[in-house]
Short mmCIF file of C-alpha atoms in Angstrom, two decimals:
data_model
loop_
_atom_site.label_atom_id
_atom_site.label_comp_id
_atom_site.label_asym_id
_atom_site.label_seq_id
_atom_site.Cartn_x
_atom_site.Cartn_y
_atom_site.Cartn_z
CA MET A 1343 -13.07 38.30 -29.95
CA LYS A 1344 -11.88 40.73 -27.26
CA SER A 1345 -9.72 38.11 -25.53
CA GLU A 1346 -8.20 37.12 -28.89
CA ARG A 1347 -7.08 40.70 -29.57
CA LYS A 1348 -5.32 40.79 -26.21
CA TRP A 1349 -3.62 37.44 -26.76
CA ILE A 1350 -2.37 37.80 -30.34
CA PRO A 1351 0.25 40.53 -29.62
CA ALA A 1352 1.78 38.29 -26.93
CA ALA A 1353 1.80 35.37 -29.34
CA VAL A 1354 3.41 37.57 -31.99
CA ALA A 1355 6.08 38.61 -29.52
CA LEU A 1356 6.76 35.00 -28.57
CA ALA A 1357 6.92 34.06 -32.23
CA ALA A 1358 9.38 36.89 -32.79
CA VAL A 1359 11.54 35.61 -29.93
CA PHE A 1360 11.36 32.14 -31.43
CA LEU A 1361 12.49 33.38 -34.81
CA ALA A 1362 15.21 35.55 -33.37
CA GLY A 1363 16.64 32.69 -31.35
CA CYS A 1364 16.24 29.83 -33.76
CA SER A 1365 19.69 30.39 -35.28
CA GLY A 1366 21.26 29.38 -31.97
CA HIS A 1367 19.24 26.21 -31.58
CA SER A 1368 18.93 22.90 -33.35
CA ARG A 1369 16.31 22.75 -36.07
CA ASP A 1370 14.57 20.15 -33.92
CA SER A 1371 14.65 22.35 -30.80
CA PHE A 1372 11.85 24.83 -30.15
CA GLN A 1373 11.51 27.69 -27.69
CA GLY A 1374 8.62 28.11 -25.29
CA TYR A 1375 7.68 28.46 -21.64
CA ILE A 1376 5.95 26.61 -18.84
CA GLU A 1377 2.22 27.27 -18.47
CA GLY A 1378 -0.26 26.25 -15.77
CA GLU A 1379 -4.03 25.80 -15.73
CA TYR A 1380 -5.28 27.17 -12.41
CA VAL A 1381 -8.29 26.08 -10.39
CA TYR A 1382 -10.13 29.02 -8.81
CA VAL A 1383 -12.06 27.86 -5.72
CA ALA A 1384 -15.08 29.99 -4.77
CA SER A 1385 -18.31 29.70 -2.82
CA PRO A 1386 -21.60 30.26 -4.66
CA LEU A 1387 -22.74 32.22 -1.60
CA GLY A 1388 -21.24 35.39 -0.16
CA GLY A 1389 -20.11 36.06 3.39
CA ALA A 1390 -17.31 37.18 5.67
CA LEU A 1391 -14.18 35.05 5.54
CA THR A 1392 -13.90 33.53 9.02
CA ASN A 1393 -11.26 30.88 8.38
CA LEU A 1394 -8.56 30.85 5.71
CA ALA A 1395 -7.16 27.38 6.33
CA VAL A 1396 -4.29 27.44 3.80
CA ALA A 1397 -1.46 29.78 2.84
CA ARG A 1398 0.21 30.59 -0.44
CA GLY A 1399 2.98 28.13 -1.23
CA GLU A 1400 1.48 25.20 0.66
CA THR A 1401 0.55 21.84 -0.81
CA VAL A 1402 -2.96 20.53 -0.10
CA LYS A 1403 -4.54 17.11 -0.36
CA ILE A 1404 -7.91 16.34 -1.93
CA GLY A 1405 -10.70 16.98 0.56
CA GLN A 1406 -8.62 19.33 2.73
CA LEU A 1407 -10.43 22.43 4.06
CA LEU A 1408 -9.44 25.58 2.15
CA PHE A 1409 -11.63 28.26 3.69
CA GLU A 1410 -14.86 28.91 5.56
CA LEU A 1411 -17.30 31.82 5.36
CA GLU A 1412 -19.52 33.02 8.20
CA ARG A 1413 -22.58 30.74 8.26
CA GLY A 1414 -24.57 31.60 11.36
CA ALA A 1415 -27.70 32.39 9.35
CA GLU A 1416 -27.35 29.16 7.39
CA ALA A 1417 -26.93 27.17 10.62
CA ALA A 1418 -30.13 28.70 12.03
CA ALA A 1419 -32.02 27.99 8.82
CA LEU A 1420 -30.78 24.40 8.86
CA ALA A 1421 -31.92 23.87 12.45
CA GLU A 1422 -35.34 25.34 11.65
CA ALA A 1423 -35.70 23.12 8.58
CA GLN A 1424 -34.83 20.03 10.62
CA LYS A 1425 -37.43 20.99 13.24
CA ASN A 1426 -40.11 21.57 10.60
CA LEU A 1427 -39.39 18.21 8.96
CA GLN A 1428 -39.64 16.37 12.27
CA GLN A 1429 -43.01 17.99 12.95
CA ALA A 1430 -44.27 17.16 9.46
CA GLN A 1431 -43.17 13.54 9.87
CA ALA A 1432 -44.99 13.30 13.22
CA ASP A 1433 -48.17 14.73 11.66
CA LEU A 1434 -47.92 12.22 8.83
CA MET A 1435 -47.56 9.29 11.25
CA PHE A 1436 -50.71 10.41 13.10
CA SER A 1437 -52.81 11.01 9.96
CA ALA A 1438 -51.63 7.75 8.36
CA ALA A 1439 -52.60 5.80 11.49
CA ASN A 1440 -55.94 7.61 11.64
CA TYR A 1441 -56.68 6.78 8.01
CA LYS A 1442 -55.77 3.10 8.61
CA ARG A 1443 -58.20 2.88 11.56
CA ARG A 1444 -60.99 4.54 9.64
CA ARG A 1445 -60.40 2.29 6.67
CA GLN A 1446 -60.75 -0.75 8.95
CA LEU A 1447 -63.99 0.62 10.42
CA ARG A 1448 -65.38 1.30 6.97
CA ASP A 1449 -64.46 -2.20 5.78
CA ALA A 1450 -65.95 -3.76 8.95
CA GLY A 1451 -69.49 -2.82 8.08
CA GLY A 1452 -69.80 0.83 7.34
CA VAL A 1453 -69.34 2.15 10.88
CA ILE A 1454 -68.14 5.44 9.32
CA SER A 1455 -69.29 7.15 6.17
CA ALA A 1456 -67.41 7.26 2.89
CA GLU A 1457 -67.03 11.02 3.34
CA GLU A 1458 -65.19 10.55 6.66
CA LEU A 1459 -62.87 8.03 5.04
CA ASP A 1460 -62.17 10.39 2.15
CA SER A 1461 -61.43 13.20 4.60
CA ALA A 1462 -58.94 11.02 6.50
CA ARG A 1463 -57.26 10.01 3.23
CA ALA A 1464 -57.01 13.63 2.10
CA GLN A 1465 -55.39 14.62 5.42
CA ARG A 1466 -52.88 11.80 5.11
CA ASP A 1467 -52.00 12.79 1.54
CA ALA A 1468 -51.66 16.46 2.51
CA ASP A 1469 -49.31 15.55 5.37
CA ALA A 1470 -47.27 13.34 3.04
CA ALA A 1471 -46.91 16.23 0.61
CA ARG A 1472 -45.82 18.51 3.47
CA VAL A 1473 -43.13 16.00 4.48
CA GLN A 1474 -41.79 16.06 0.91
CA ALA A 1475 -41.82 19.87 0.89
CA GLN A 1476 -40.04 20.07 4.24
CA GLN A 1477 -37.45 17.51 3.09
CA ALA A 1478 -36.75 19.67 0.04
CA ALA A 1479 -36.42 22.73 2.29
CA LEU A 1480 -34.00 20.83 4.53
CA ASP A 1481 -31.92 19.80 1.51
CA ARG A 1482 -31.70 23.43 0.38
CA ALA A 1483 -30.74 24.61 3.86
CA LYS A 1484 -28.06 21.93 4.17
CA TRP A 1485 -26.67 22.80 0.73
CA ALA A 1486 -26.39 26.47 1.70
CA PHE A 1487 -24.75 25.54 5.01
CA ASP A 1488 -22.24 23.24 3.29
CA GLN A 1489 -21.34 25.77 0.58
CA LYS A 1490 -19.89 28.14 3.17
CA GLN A 1491 -17.01 25.68 3.51
CA GLN A 1492 -14.89 24.79 0.49
CA PHE A 1493 -12.47 21.88 0.22
CA ALA A 1494 -9.65 21.04 -2.19
CA PRO A 1495 -11.09 19.25 -5.24
CA THR A 1496 -7.72 17.60 -5.92
CA ASN A 1497 -4.14 17.44 -4.69
CA ALA A 1498 -2.60 20.78 -5.58
CA PHE A 1499 -0.14 23.57 -4.90
CA VAL A 1500 -1.67 26.73 -3.40
CA GLN A 1501 -0.71 29.33 -5.97
CA ASP A 1502 -2.38 32.26 -4.23
CA THR A 1503 -4.98 33.38 -1.69
CA LEU A 1504 -7.05 36.37 -2.74
CA TYR A 1505 -8.72 37.45 0.54
CA ARG A 1506 -7.67 37.93 4.14
CA GLN A 1507 -9.56 36.57 7.12
CA GLY A 1508 -12.33 38.97 8.11
CA GLU A 1509 -12.89 40.38 4.63
CA TRP A 1510 -16.23 40.13 2.85
CA VAL A 1511 -16.29 37.76 -0.10
CA ASP A 1512 -18.96 38.22 -2.77
CA ALA A 1513 -20.77 35.18 -4.10
CA GLY A 1514 -18.78 33.40 -6.79
CA LYS A 1515 -15.53 35.25 -6.12
CA PRO A 1516 -12.47 32.96 -5.89
CA VAL A 1517 -10.73 32.86 -2.53
CA VAL A 1518 -7.99 30.30 -3.20
CA VAL A 1519 -6.10 29.63 -6.46
CA LEU A 1520 -4.81 26.08 -6.87
CA LEU A 1521 -2.37 24.59 -9.36
CA PRO A 1522 -2.77 20.80 -9.61
CA PRO A 1523 0.50 19.10 -10.63
CA GLU A 1524 -1.15 17.49 -13.65
CA ASN A 1525 -2.06 20.97 -14.96
CA LEU A 1526 1.53 22.00 -15.72
CA LYS A 1527 2.56 21.95 -19.37
CA ALA A 1528 5.18 23.20 -21.78
CA ARG A 1529 3.87 25.61 -24.40
CA PHE A 1530 6.16 26.02 -27.40
CA PHE A 1531 6.07 27.23 -31.01
CA VAL A 1532 6.86 25.17 -34.07
CA PRO A 1533 7.51 26.41 -37.65
CA GLN A 1534 4.92 25.23 -40.12
CA GLU A 1535 7.40 23.07 -42.04
CA LYS A 1536 8.17 21.12 -38.82
CA LEU A 1537 4.54 20.66 -37.80
CA PRO A 1538 4.05 17.30 -39.63
CA GLN A 1539 6.73 15.78 -37.36
CA ILE A 1540 4.65 16.36 -34.21
CA LYS A 1541 1.65 14.23 -33.23
CA PRO A 1542 -0.58 14.08 -30.11
CA GLY A 1543 0.88 11.60 -27.64
CA GLN A 1544 4.43 12.21 -28.83
CA LYS A 1545 7.16 12.58 -26.20
CA VAL A 1546 9.29 15.70 -26.03
CA SER A 1547 12.29 16.60 -23.88
CA VAL A 1548 12.13 19.91 -22.00
CA ALA A 1549 15.20 21.76 -20.70
CA PHE A 1550 15.69 25.10 -18.97
CA ASP A 1551 18.60 27.05 -17.49
CA GLY A 1552 19.95 25.52 -14.31
CA ALA A 1553 18.00 22.28 -14.62
CA ALA A 1554 19.80 19.19 -13.35
CA LYS A 1555 18.10 17.07 -16.01
CA ASN A 1556 15.75 17.20 -18.96
CA TYR A 1557 12.07 16.63 -18.28
CA SER A 1558 9.83 14.45 -20.40
CA ALA A 1559 6.43 15.76 -21.50
CA THR A 1560 3.66 14.42 -23.72
CA VAL A 1561 2.12 16.44 -26.55
CA ASN A 1562 -1.60 16.86 -25.83
CA TYR A 1563 -2.56 19.82 -28.01
CA ILE A 1564 -1.56 21.23 -31.40
CA SER A 1565 -3.12 24.52 -32.42
CA THR A 1566 -5.12 24.57 -35.64
CA GLN A 1567 -4.57 28.30 -36.01
CA ALA A 1568 -1.29 29.79 -37.14
CA GLU A 1569 0.45 32.77 -35.57
CA TYR A 1570 2.57 35.21 -37.49
CA THR A 1571 5.16 37.91 -37.20
CA PRO A 1572 3.97 41.04 -39.10
CA PRO A 1573 3.36 41.73 -41.89
CA VAL A 1574 0.92 38.86 -42.45
CA LEU A 1575 1.57 38.09 -46.10
CA TYR A 1576 1.28 34.72 -47.79
CA ASN A 1577 4.48 34.72 -49.76
CA ARG A 1578 7.44 32.34 -49.46
CA GLU A 1579 9.47 34.69 -47.27
CA ASN A 1580 6.73 35.18 -44.69
CA ARG A 1581 5.60 31.55 -44.71
CA ALA A 1582 8.97 30.89 -43.04
CA LYS A 1583 7.70 32.99 -40.14
CA LEU A 1584 4.54 30.91 -39.72
CA VAL A 1585 4.41 29.09 -36.36
CA PHE A 1586 1.90 26.92 -34.53
CA MET A 1587 1.47 26.66 -30.78
CA VAL A 1588 1.93 23.18 -29.26
CA GLU A 1589 1.34 22.09 -25.66
CA ALA A 1590 2.85 19.09 -23.86
CA LYS A 1591 1.94 17.96 -20.34
CA PHE A 1592 4.48 16.97 -17.71
CA ALA A 1593 4.29 14.03 -15.33
CA PRO A 1594 2.75 15.21 -12.02
CA ALA A 1595 5.83 13.95 -10.15
CA ASP A 1596 7.96 16.63 -11.89
CA ALA A 1597 5.69 19.52 -10.80
CA PRO A 1598 7.70 20.61 -7.69
CA GLU A 1599 10.72 21.37 -9.90
CA LEU A 1600 8.82 23.44 -12.50
CA ARG A 1601 7.76 27.08 -12.41
CA VAL A 1602 5.05 28.79 -14.46
CA GLY A 1603 6.52 31.30 -16.91
CA GLN A 1604 9.92 29.62 -17.01
CA PRO A 1605 11.53 29.79 -20.51
CA VAL A 1606 12.26 26.33 -21.90
CA ASP A 1607 13.82 24.62 -24.89
CA VAL A 1608 11.81 21.68 -26.23
CA THR A 1609 13.33 18.88 -28.31
CA LEU A 1610 11.49 16.06 -30.04
CA GLU A 1611 12.36 12.66 -28.61
CA LYS A 1612 13.41 10.12 -31.21
#
């Protein structure tokens, strides 16, 4: 509820701008702005930032290194886990071979007692369990080591970097903010009487000041909740002020020419 209270005044203001400007636009043209859905890249573990591999304004490819945190302790823990696993595997090989020999002696005519065979089996099983435990410990150590490096999850524009090299980064705090090209969209506001004309998947034409061309976008979201200019009264006069938010996504190829926050005019394509 708290986030809704913060958002509604902005929506009201945008609706007011829409209503104020509608007289200068076609009845099939709607006002809005360009919005982006950001990807905040963080490490689940904290540490000092030792390598910030990208800068604001760059374009990165999927799998490209974004940043690295200090991981000396994780490297030591990984080496220790590998050593412990190797020792556990060696112990298991010895106990398994010992059990096999004793099983053969027992089957050959009772050269050893059943108790000795059971003891050898128990040692083999215990060593096998220790190998599994050490493998799990190695997996955890490798996960922690790997998490100190973060890579681009997709092709994207580097919108911002939030820390400088050498600073301490708390666990879960974003270091790099990405804007994938497919996450750009036009957000615009449609009067309630025009809403039946708009459907998901419909094409719209988006224009803005200084643009060399109009950009095509595809409607992917239509709000189910109305926004109003005050006072909120359900009479004929105020129903004319009822608007719904609509979002339309651009083609990723158009992303370099678009800017978040840019005012736009959106027209339905026939």
